[in-house]
PDB file of C-alpha atoms in Angstrom:
ATOM      1  CA  UNK P   1      34.207 138.409  13.200  1.00 48.00           C
ATOM      2  CA  UNK P   2      37.049 139.050  10.750  1.00 47.00           C
ATOM      3  CA  UNK P   3      39.474 137.486  13.217  1.00 46.00           C
ATOM      4  CA  UNK P   4      37.418 134.289  13.633  1.00 39.00           C
ATOM      5  CA  UNK P   5      39.156 132.246  10.872  1.00 43.00           C
ATOM      6  CA  UNK P   6      42.542 133.210  12.308  1.00 39.00           C
ATOM      7  CA  UNK P   7      41.378 132.261  15.790  1.00 35.00           C
ATOM      8  CA  UNK P   8      40.004 128.920  14.565  1.00 36.00           C
ATOM      9  CA  UNK P   9      43.243 128.101  12.756  1.00 37.00           C
ATOM     10  CA  UNK P  10      45.220 129.041  15.842  1.00 39.00           C
ATOM     11  CA  UNK P  11      43.065 126.785  18.036  1.00 33.00           C
ATOM     12  CA  UNK P  12      43.371 123.930  15.552  1.00 37.00           C
ATOM     13  CA  UNK P  13      47.148 124.362  15.492  1.00 38.00           C
ATOM     14  CA  UNK P  14      47.257 124.416  19.270  1.00 36.00           C
ATOM     15  CA  UNK P  15      45.151 121.245  19.537  1.00 38.00           C
ATOM     16  CA  UNK P  16      47.297 119.508  16.935  1.00 46.00           C
ATOM     17  CA  UNK P  17      50.477 120.569  18.713  1.00 43.00           C
ATOM     18  CA  UNK P  18      49.092 119.299  22.015  1.00 40.00           C
ATOM     19  CA  UNK P  19      48.107 115.959  20.424  1.00 49.00           C
ATOM     20  CA  UNK P  20      51.559 115.541  18.942  1.00 54.00           C
ATOM     21  CA  UNK P  21      53.114 116.380  22.302  1.00 62.00           C
ATOM     22  CA  UNK P  22      50.884 113.808  24.012  1.00 75.00           C
ATOM     23  CA  UNK P  23      51.722 111.176  21.370  1.00 84.00           C
ATOM     24  CA  UNK P  24      55.436 111.772  21.968  1.00 81.00           C
ATOM     25  CA  UNK P  25      54.868 110.427  25.466  1.00 83.00           C
ATOM     26  CA  UNK P  26      54.400 107.017  23.864  1.00 85.00           C
ATOM     27  CA  UNK P  27      57.951 106.890  22.488  1.00 89.00           C
ATOM     28  CA  UNK P  28      59.465 105.662  25.720  1.00 87.00           C
ATOM     29  CA  UNK P  29      57.064 102.699  25.951  1.00 89.00           C
ATOM     30  CA  UNK P  30      57.403 102.111  22.187  1.00 90.00           C
ATOM     31  CA  UNK P  31      61.185 102.020  22.558  1.00 92.00           C
ATOM     32  CA  UNK P  32      60.869  99.398  25.295  1.00 93.00           C
ATOM     33  CA  UNK P  33      58.361  97.418  23.157  1.00 93.00           C
ATOM     34  CA  UNK P  34      60.861  97.100  20.325  1.00 94.00           C
ATOM     35  CA  UNK P  35      63.590  96.153  22.793  1.00 93.00           C
ATOM     36  CA  UNK P  36      61.497  93.522  24.559  1.00 95.00           C
ATOM     37  CA  UNK P  37      60.251  91.908  21.358  1.00 95.00           C
ATOM     38  CA  UNK P  38      63.789  91.917  19.931  1.00 93.00           C
ATOM     39  CA  UNK P  39      65.104  90.227  23.078  1.00 94.00           C
ATOM     40  CA  UNK P  40      62.246  87.704  22.921  1.00 93.00           C
ATOM     41  CA  UNK P  41      63.090  86.854  19.330  1.00 91.00           C
ATOM     42  CA  UNK P  42      66.776  86.433  20.111  1.00 91.00           C
ATOM     43  CA  UNK P  43      66.190  84.286  23.231  1.00 91.00           C
ATOM     44  CA  UNK P  44      67.431  80.711  22.967  1.00 89.00           C
ATOM     45  CA  UNK P  45      64.767  78.950  25.037  1.00 91.00           C
ATOM     46  CA  UNK P  46      61.000  79.071  25.468  1.00 91.00           C
ATOM     47  CA  UNK P  47      61.017  80.490  29.005  1.00 93.00           C
ATOM     48  CA  UNK P  48      63.117  83.499  28.016  1.00 93.00           C
ATOM     49  CA  UNK P  49      61.098  84.093  24.859  1.00 93.00           C
ATOM     50  CA  UNK P  50      57.907  84.261  26.878  1.00 93.00           C
ATOM     51  CA  UNK P  51      59.495  86.242  29.726  1.00 94.00           C
ATOM     52  CA  UNK P  52      60.448  89.053  27.324  1.00 96.00           C
ATOM     53  CA  UNK P  53      57.139  88.718  25.511  1.00 95.00           C
ATOM     54  CA  UNK P  54      55.245  89.386  28.749  1.00 95.00           C
ATOM     55  CA  UNK P  55      57.250  92.580  29.231  1.00 94.00           C
ATOM     56  CA  UNK P  56      56.481  93.576  25.641  1.00 95.00           C
ATOM     57  CA  UNK P  57      52.737  93.157  26.180  1.00 95.00           C
ATOM     58  CA  UNK P  58      52.831  95.650  29.064  1.00 94.00           C
ATOM     59  CA  UNK P  59      54.560  98.359  27.017  1.00 94.00           C
ATOM     60  CA  UNK P  60      52.540  97.656  23.864  1.00 95.00           C
ATOM     61  CA  UNK P  61      49.359  98.131  25.895  1.00 94.00           C
ATOM     62  CA  UNK P  62      50.679 101.464  27.111  1.00 93.00           C
ATOM     63  CA  UNK P  63      51.472 102.602  23.549  1.00 93.00           C
ATOM     64  CA  UNK P  64      48.079 101.470  22.296  1.00 92.00           C
ATOM     65  CA  UNK P  65      46.226 103.499  24.925  1.00 93.00           C
ATOM     66  CA  UNK P  66      48.272 106.666  24.462  1.00 91.00           C
ATOM     67  CA  UNK P  67      48.197 106.630  20.666  1.00 91.00           C
ATOM     68  CA  UNK P  68      44.477 105.845  20.564  1.00 89.00           C
ATOM     69  CA  UNK P  69      43.786 108.912  22.742  1.00 89.00           C
ATOM     70  CA  UNK P  70      46.120 111.251  20.887  1.00 87.00           C
ATOM     71  CA  UNK P  71      44.972 110.330  17.387  1.00 84.00           C
ATOM     72  CA  UNK P  72      47.859 108.198  16.067  1.00 90.00           C
ATOM     73  CA  UNK P  73      45.505 105.443  14.886  1.00 89.00           C
ATOM     74  CA  UNK P  74      48.048 103.568  12.745  1.00 91.00           C
ATOM     75  CA  UNK P  75      50.456 103.307  15.649  1.00 90.00           C
ATOM     76  CA  UNK P  76      47.612 102.208  17.908  1.00 91.00           C
ATOM     77  CA  UNK P  77      46.547  99.512  15.433  1.00 93.00           C
ATOM     78  CA  UNK P  78      50.093  98.179  15.090  1.00 94.00           C
ATOM     79  CA  UNK P  79      50.395  98.109  18.880  1.00 93.00           C
ATOM     80  CA  UNK P  80      47.204  96.056  19.119  1.00 95.00           C
ATOM     81  CA  UNK P  81      48.422  93.629  16.438  1.00 94.00           C
ATOM     82  CA  UNK P  82      51.694  93.313  18.339  1.00 94.00           C
ATOM     83  CA  UNK P  83      49.779  92.448  21.508  1.00 95.00           C
ATOM     84  CA  UNK P  84      47.802  89.744  19.675  1.00 94.00           C
ATOM     85  CA  UNK P  85      51.004  88.182  18.293  1.00 93.00           C
ATOM     86  CA  UNK P  86      52.725  88.392  21.684  1.00 94.00           C
ATOM     87  CA  UNK P  87      49.797  86.705  23.438  1.00 95.00           C
ATOM     88  CA  UNK P  88      49.925  83.869  20.896  1.00 92.00           C
ATOM     89  CA  UNK P  89      53.628  83.491  21.683  1.00 92.00           C
ATOM     90  CA  UNK P  90      52.728  82.908  25.339  1.00 94.00           C
ATOM     91  CA  UNK P  91      50.274  80.153  24.354  1.00 92.00           C
ATOM     92  CA  UNK P  92      52.849  78.061  22.501  1.00 89.00           C
ATOM     93  CA  UNK P  93      54.701  75.227  24.230  1.00 88.00           C
ATOM     94  CA  UNK P  94      57.762  74.991  21.992  1.00 87.00           C
ATOM     95  CA  UNK P  95      60.638  77.392  21.372  1.00 88.00           C
ATOM     96  CA  UNK P  96      60.134  77.433  17.594  1.00 85.00           C
ATOM     97  CA  UNK P  97      56.438  78.303  17.748  1.00 87.00           C
ATOM     98  CA  UNK P  98      56.800  80.800  20.588  1.00 90.00           C
ATOM     99  CA  UNK P  99      59.704  82.496  18.794  1.00 90.00           C
ATOM    100  CA  UNK P 100      57.728  82.564  15.544  1.00 89.00           C
ATOM    101  CA  UNK P 101      55.015  84.733  17.134  1.00 91.00           C
ATOM    102  CA  UNK P 102      57.631  86.775  19.017  1.00 93.00           C
ATOM    103  CA  UNK P 103      59.131  87.651  15.624  1.00 92.00           C
ATOM    104  CA  UNK P 104      55.704  88.746  14.402  1.00 92.00           C
ATOM    105  CA  UNK P 105      55.261  90.889  17.514  1.00 94.00           C
ATOM    106  CA  UNK P 106      58.685  92.462  16.851  1.00 94.00           C
ATOM    107  CA  UNK P 107      57.672  93.326  13.287  1.00 93.00           C
ATOM    108  CA  UNK P 108      54.495  95.000  14.531  1.00 93.00           C
ATOM    109  CA  UNK P 109      56.468  96.903  17.203  1.00 93.00           C
ATOM    110  CA  UNK P 110      58.830  98.284  14.539  1.00 93.00           C
ATOM    111  CA  UNK P 111      55.921  99.351  12.331  1.00 93.00           C
ATOM    112  CA  UNK P 112      54.299 100.895  15.405  1.00 92.00           C
ATOM    113  CA  UNK P 113      57.277 103.074  16.333  1.00 91.00           C
ATOM    114  CA  UNK P 114      57.741 104.166  12.710  1.00 91.00           C
ATOM    115  CA  UNK P 115      54.050 105.130  12.496  1.00 90.00           C
ATOM    116  CA  UNK P 116      54.423 107.014  15.759  1.00 90.00           C
ATOM    117  CA  UNK P 117      57.385 108.861  14.259  1.00 88.00           C
ATOM    118  CA  UNK P 118      55.361 109.823  11.166  1.00 88.00           C
ATOM    119  CA  UNK P 119      52.377 110.850  13.266  1.00 87.00           C
ATOM    120  CA  UNK P 120      54.407 113.200  15.472  1.00 83.00           C
ATOM    121  CA  UNK P 121      56.909 114.354  12.813  1.00 83.00           C
ATOM    122  CA  UNK P 122      59.663 113.092  15.095  1.00 76.00           C
ATOM    123  CA  UNK P 123      62.927 111.440  14.129  1.00 69.00           C
ATOM    124  CA  UNK P 124      62.681 108.038  15.816  1.00 63.00           C
ATOM    125  CA  UNK P 125      66.473 107.685  15.947  1.00 63.00           C
ATOM    126  CA  UNK P 126      66.670 110.266  18.756  1.00 57.00           C
ATOM    127  CA  UNK P 127      64.823 107.823  21.004  1.00 54.00           C
ATOM    128  CA  UNK P 128      66.917 104.776  20.156  1.00 52.00           C
ATOM    129  CA  UNK P 129      69.498 103.729  22.738  1.00 44.00           C
ATOM    130  CA  UNK P 130      68.501 106.722  24.867  1.00 40.00           C
ATOM    131  CA  UNK P 131      69.110 104.658  27.986  1.00 40.00           C
ATOM    132  CA  UNK P 132      72.469 103.205  27.002  1.00 39.00           C
ATOM    133  CA  UNK P 133      74.337 105.716  29.135  1.00 38.00           C
ATOM    134  CA  UNK P 134      72.505 104.350  32.142  1.00 38.00           C
ATOM    135  CA  UNK P 135      73.255 100.749  31.169  1.00 38.00           C
ATOM    136  CA  UNK P 136      69.528 100.032  31.066  1.00 41.00           C
ATOM    137  CA  UNK P 137      69.090  96.362  30.202  1.00 39.00           C
ATOM    138  CA  UNK P 138      65.877  97.155  28.335  1.00 38.00           C
ATOM    139  CA  UNK P 139      67.394  99.629  25.895  1.00 40.00           C
ATOM    140  CA  UNK P 140      66.973  98.902  22.204  1.00 41.00           C
ATOM    141  CA  UNK P 141      69.960  97.144  20.743  1.00 40.00           C
ATOM    142  CA  UNK P 142      71.651  98.446  17.618  1.00 41.00           C
ATOM    143  CA  UNK P 143      70.014  96.540  14.768  1.00 43.00           C
ATOM    144  CA  UNK P 144      73.007  96.542  12.478  1.00 39.00           C
ATOM    145  CA  UNK P 145      72.639  92.887  11.451  1.00 37.00           C
ATOM    146  CA  UNK P 146      72.485  92.035   7.795  1.00 42.00           C
ATOM    147  CA  UNK P 147      68.963  92.277   6.322  1.00 46.00           C
ATOM    148  CA  UNK P 148      69.474  89.319   4.017  1.00 47.00           C
ATOM    149  CA  UNK P 149      70.490  87.131   6.937  1.00 46.00           C
ATOM    150  CA  UNK P 150      67.472  88.321   8.902  1.00 54.00           C
ATOM    151  CA  UNK P 151      65.133  87.435   6.023  1.00 55.00           C
ATOM    152  CA  UNK P 152      66.665  83.988   5.632  1.00 60.00           C
ATOM    153  CA  UNK P 153      66.432  83.448   9.381  1.00 62.00           C
ATOM    154  CA  UNK P 154      62.777  84.516   9.359  1.00 63.00           C
ATOM    155  CA  UNK P 155      61.985  82.152   6.498  1.00 68.00           C
ATOM    156  CA  UNK P 156      63.771  79.347   8.330  1.00 72.00           C
ATOM    157  CA  UNK P 157      61.720  80.010  11.455  1.00 70.00           C
ATOM    158  CA  UNK P 158      58.499  79.961   9.462  1.00 71.00           C
ATOM    159  CA  UNK P 159      59.454  76.667   7.814  1.00 76.00           C
ATOM    160  CA  UNK P 160      60.359  75.168  11.188  1.00 76.00           C
ATOM    161  CA  UNK P 161      57.027  76.349  12.605  1.00 76.00           C
ATOM    162  CA  UNK P 162      55.162  74.862   9.631  1.00 78.00           C
ATOM    163  CA  UNK P 163      57.102  71.621  10.002  1.00 80.00           C
ATOM    164  CA  UNK P 164      56.228  71.421  13.674  1.00 80.00           C
ATOM    165  CA  UNK P 165      52.578  72.150  12.916  1.00 80.00           C
ATOM    166  CA  UNK P 166      52.614  69.393  10.286  1.00 86.00           C
ATOM    167  CA  UNK P 167      54.170  66.947  12.739  1.00 87.00           C
ATOM    168  CA  UNK P 168      51.572  67.927  15.311  1.00 85.00           C
ATOM    169  CA  UNK P 169      48.759  67.252  12.838  1.00 86.00           C
ATOM    170  CA  UNK P 170      50.321  63.929  11.816  1.00 89.00           C
ATOM    171  CA  UNK P 171      50.492  62.918  15.462  1.00 89.00           C
ATOM    172  CA  UNK P 172      46.838  63.861  15.955  1.00 89.00           C
ATOM    173  CA  UNK P 173      45.828  61.916  12.833  1.00 90.00           C
ATOM    174  CA  UNK P 174      47.834  58.908  14.012  1.00 90.00           C
ATOM    175  CA  UNK P 175      46.058  59.003  17.385  1.00 90.00           C
ATOM    176  CA  UNK P 176      42.666  59.308  15.712  1.00 91.00           C
ATOM    177  CA  UNK P 177      43.481  56.401  13.383  1.00 91.00           C
ATOM    178  CA  UNK P 178      44.623  54.283  16.308  1.00 90.00           C
ATOM    179  CA  UNK P 179      41.422  55.107  18.156  1.00 90.00           C
ATOM    180  CA  UNK P 180      39.339  54.079  15.138  1.00 90.00           C
ATOM    181  CA  UNK P 181      41.253  50.793  14.888  1.00 90.00           C
ATOM    182  CA  UNK P 182      40.602  50.085  18.573  1.00 90.00           C
ATOM    183  CA  UNK P 183      36.905  50.907  18.146  1.00 89.00           C
ATOM    184  CA  UNK P 184      36.728  48.614  15.099  1.00 90.00           C
ATOM    185  CA  UNK P 185      38.459  45.790  16.991  1.00 89.00           C
ATOM    186  CA  UNK P 186      36.138  46.225  19.979  1.00 89.00           C
ATOM    187  CA  UNK P 187      33.125  46.156  17.648  1.00 89.00           C
ATOM    188  CA  UNK P 188      34.369  42.951  15.972  1.00 88.00           C
ATOM    189  CA  UNK P 189      34.933  41.315  19.366  1.00 90.00           C
ATOM    190  CA  UNK P 190      31.471  42.349  20.500  1.00 89.00           C
ATOM    191  CA  UNK P 191      29.893  40.985  17.340  1.00 88.00           C
ATOM    192  CA  UNK P 192      31.867  37.726  17.671  1.00 89.00           C
ATOM    193  CA  UNK P 193      30.613  37.216  21.243  1.00 90.00           C
ATOM    194  CA  UNK P 194      27.085  38.035  20.165  1.00 90.00           C
ATOM    195  CA  UNK P 195      27.302  35.551  17.277  1.00 90.00           C
ATOM    196  CA  UNK P 196      28.375  32.827  19.693  1.00 91.00           C
ATOM    197  CA  UNK P 197      25.295  33.541  21.807  1.00 92.00           C
ATOM    198  CA  UNK P 198      23.123  33.513  18.674  1.00 90.00           C
ATOM    199  CA  UNK P 199      24.532  30.140  17.608  1.00 91.00           C
ATOM    200  CA  UNK P 200      23.738  28.777  21.076  1.00 91.00           C
ATOM    201  CA  UNK P 201      20.158  30.086  20.800  1.00 91.00           C
ATOM    202  CA  UNK P 202      19.873  28.603  17.289  1.00 89.00           C
ATOM    203  CA  UNK P 203      21.084  25.178  18.411  1.00 89.00           C
ATOM    204  CA  UNK P 204      18.851  24.960  21.506  1.00 92.00           C
ATOM    205  CA  UNK P 205      15.780  26.542  19.910  1.00 89.00           C
ATOM    206  CA  UNK P 206      15.850  24.371  16.785  1.00 88.00           C
ATOM    207  CA  UNK P 207      16.367  21.234  18.911  1.00 89.00           C
ATOM    208  CA  UNK P 208      13.369  22.186  21.072  1.00 89.00           C
ATOM    209  CA  UNK P 209      11.201  22.964  18.034  1.00 87.00           C
ATOM    210  CA  UNK P 210      12.158  19.596  16.527  1.00 86.00           C
ATOM    211  CA  UNK P 211      10.938  17.859  19.695  1.00 89.00           C
ATOM    212  CA  UNK P 212       7.682  19.833  19.640  1.00 86.00           C
ATOM    213  CA  UNK P 213       7.238  19.009  15.948  1.00 84.00           C
ATOM    214  CA  UNK P 214       7.816  15.310  16.658  1.00 85.00           C
ATOM    215  CA  UNK P 215       5.309  15.388  19.521  1.00 85.00           C
ATOM    216  CA  UNK P 216       2.633  17.016  17.316  1.00 82.00           C
ATOM    217  CA  UNK P 217       3.307  14.533  14.503  1.00 81.00           C
ATOM    218  CA  UNK P 218       3.033  11.553  16.846  1.00 84.00           C
ATOM    219  CA  UNK P 219      -0.207  12.888  18.329  1.00 83.00           C
ATOM    220  CA  UNK P 220      -1.633  13.566  14.867  1.00 79.00           C
ATOM    221  CA  UNK P 221      -0.778  10.028  13.744  1.00 81.00           C
ATOM    222  CA  UNK P 222      -2.321   8.565  16.871  1.00 83.00           C
ATOM    223  CA  UNK P 223      -5.518  10.535  16.348  1.00 82.00           C
ATOM    224  CA  UNK P 224      -5.577   9.880  12.628  1.00 80.00           C
ATOM    225  CA  UNK P 225      -5.451  13.623  11.880  1.00 80.00           C
ATOM    226  CA  UNK P 226      -3.407  13.803   8.689  1.00 76.00           C
ATOM    227  CA  UNK P 227      -3.873  17.572   8.260  1.00 73.00           C
ATOM    228  CA  UNK P 228      -2.475  18.244  11.726  1.00 70.00           C
ATOM    229  CA  UNK P 229       0.451  15.977  10.895  1.00 68.00           C
ATOM    230  CA  UNK P 230       1.200  18.076   7.777  1.00 70.00           C
ATOM    231  CA  UNK P 231       0.832  21.360   9.705  1.00 65.00           C
ATOM    232  CA  UNK P 232       3.368  20.190  12.234  1.00 62.00           C
ATOM    233  CA  UNK P 233       5.999  20.038   9.492  1.00 69.00           C
ATOM    234  CA  UNK P 234       7.437  23.585   9.494  1.00 70.00           C
ATOM    235  CA  UNK P 235      10.756  25.046   8.294  1.00 75.00           C
ATOM    236  CA  UNK P 236      12.163  26.699  11.416  1.00 73.00           C
ATOM    237  CA  UNK P 237      15.890  26.537  10.741  1.00 81.00           C
ATOM    238  CA  UNK P 238      17.985  29.581   9.770  1.00 81.00           C
ATOM    239  CA  UNK P 239      21.496  29.959   8.364  1.00 84.00           C
ATOM    240  CA  UNK P 240      24.564  31.366  10.093  1.00 83.00           C
ATOM    241  CA  UNK P 241      24.648  34.193   7.551  1.00 85.00           C
ATOM    242  CA  UNK P 242      21.166  35.229   8.661  1.00 85.00           C
ATOM    243  CA  UNK P 243      22.444  35.367  12.229  1.00 84.00           C
ATOM    244  CA  UNK P 244      25.291  37.699  11.202  1.00 84.00           C
ATOM    245  CA  UNK P 245      22.806  40.123   9.705  1.00 86.00           C
ATOM    246  CA  UNK P 246      20.710  40.466  12.855  1.00 88.00           C
ATOM    247  CA  UNK P 247      21.123  41.094  16.568  1.00 89.00           C
ATOM    248  CA  UNK P 248      20.715  38.601  19.420  1.00 89.00           C
ATOM    249  CA  UNK P 249      17.264  39.893  20.402  1.00 91.00           C
ATOM    250  CA  UNK P 250      16.141  39.594  16.776  1.00 90.00           C
ATOM    251  CA  UNK P 251      17.240  35.949  16.751  1.00 89.00           C
ATOM    252  CA  UNK P 252      15.301  35.189  19.943  1.00 91.00           C
ATOM    253  CA  UNK P 253      12.216  36.910  18.550  1.00 91.00           C
ATOM    254  CA  UNK P 254      12.529  34.910  15.293  1.00 87.00           C
ATOM    255  CA  UNK P 255      12.359  31.547  17.126  1.00 87.00           C
ATOM    256  CA  UNK P 256       9.537  32.763  19.348  1.00 89.00           C
ATOM    257  CA  UNK P 257       7.554  33.576  16.216  1.00 88.00           C
ATOM    258  CA  UNK P 258       8.387  30.156  14.744  1.00 86.00           C
ATOM    259  CA  UNK P 259       7.056  28.457  17.886  1.00 86.00           C
ATOM    260  CA  UNK P 260       3.835  30.518  17.777  1.00 86.00           C
ATOM    261  CA  UNK P 261       3.321  29.731  14.073  1.00 84.00           C
ATOM    262  CA  UNK P 262       3.914  25.995  14.561  1.00 81.00           C
ATOM    263  CA  UNK P 263       1.592  25.767  17.557  1.00 82.00           C
ATOM    264  CA  UNK P 264      -1.225  27.859  16.059  1.00 83.00           C
ATOM    265  CA  UNK P 265      -1.348  25.871  12.794  1.00 80.00           C
ATOM    266  CA  UNK P 266      -1.186  22.504  14.545  1.00 79.00           C
ATOM    267  CA  UNK P 267      -3.883  23.476  17.073  1.00 83.00           C
ATOM    268  CA  UNK P 268      -6.152  24.747  14.283  1.00 82.00           C
ATOM    269  CA  UNK P 269      -5.950  21.430  12.438  1.00 79.00           C
ATOM    270  CA  UNK P 270      -6.359  19.397  15.614  1.00 79.00           C
ATOM    271  CA  UNK P 271      -9.513  21.409  16.321  1.00 81.00           C
ATOM    272  CA  UNK P 272     -10.868  20.729  12.825  1.00 79.00           C
ATOM    273  CA  UNK P 273     -10.144  17.039  13.226  1.00 79.00           C
ATOM    274  CA  UNK P 274     -11.986  16.943  16.566  1.00 75.00           C
ATOM    275  CA  UNK P 275     -15.106  18.361  14.939  1.00 68.00           C
ATOM    276  CA  UNK P 276     -15.055  15.521  12.437  1.00 61.00           C
ATOM    277  CA  UNK P 277     -14.868  12.745  14.980  1.00 59.00           C
TER     278      UNK P 277
END
């Protein structure tokens, strides 16, 4: 039992050593991930940006799986974030936007390989350019460019991406405004046509009611029924402004009601007159 702590420590050391050894297997894919994302960022057209980005997604997936299994969680998280950025790059239709997300994927790939280095206590520089002797086109290029220039370039890309996004939104707003104008014009045209129909109903209905009124008045005078003559005098005209505030069916219903009111009152008084004869 005295040897148990020593045995436990030895087992823990062995497991840790094995995990580190397994995590080191991710360096090759990590190296390619940095290379692919760097090539994507430096590409001068959308097709090439997305071609290298697709390659980066494959190797980033490989790093994420290995590092998740061997315990390098930071490296695994950065790999996942790189995949997300790379996938967004594939969704964009313009070079500026696609390159913007490719740059973000490159940043995550660099953080990923540095975290992998810390996790395994390995100098990452020993893995850089390891394939140069074989003229491997996917080897990581020597990043000896000036950091200030890189920062300015990154800021420029972000501003260009924001500008493009702003222009995209302005275009969408312009289309929406144009659509609203067309809808408003169509509504005005519809209302104008409806008003013309209402004016026609008004003209014909009021002329017909005037004839009915005249017929009732003449009959009342003939029969000597003064009350029926007074009842036949109804106000059944409406203004054009009233028409504008209602629909065509409302206008038709209004004149139908006027006819019913005129007829009912006249008939009631004619009936009363008949009883007095």
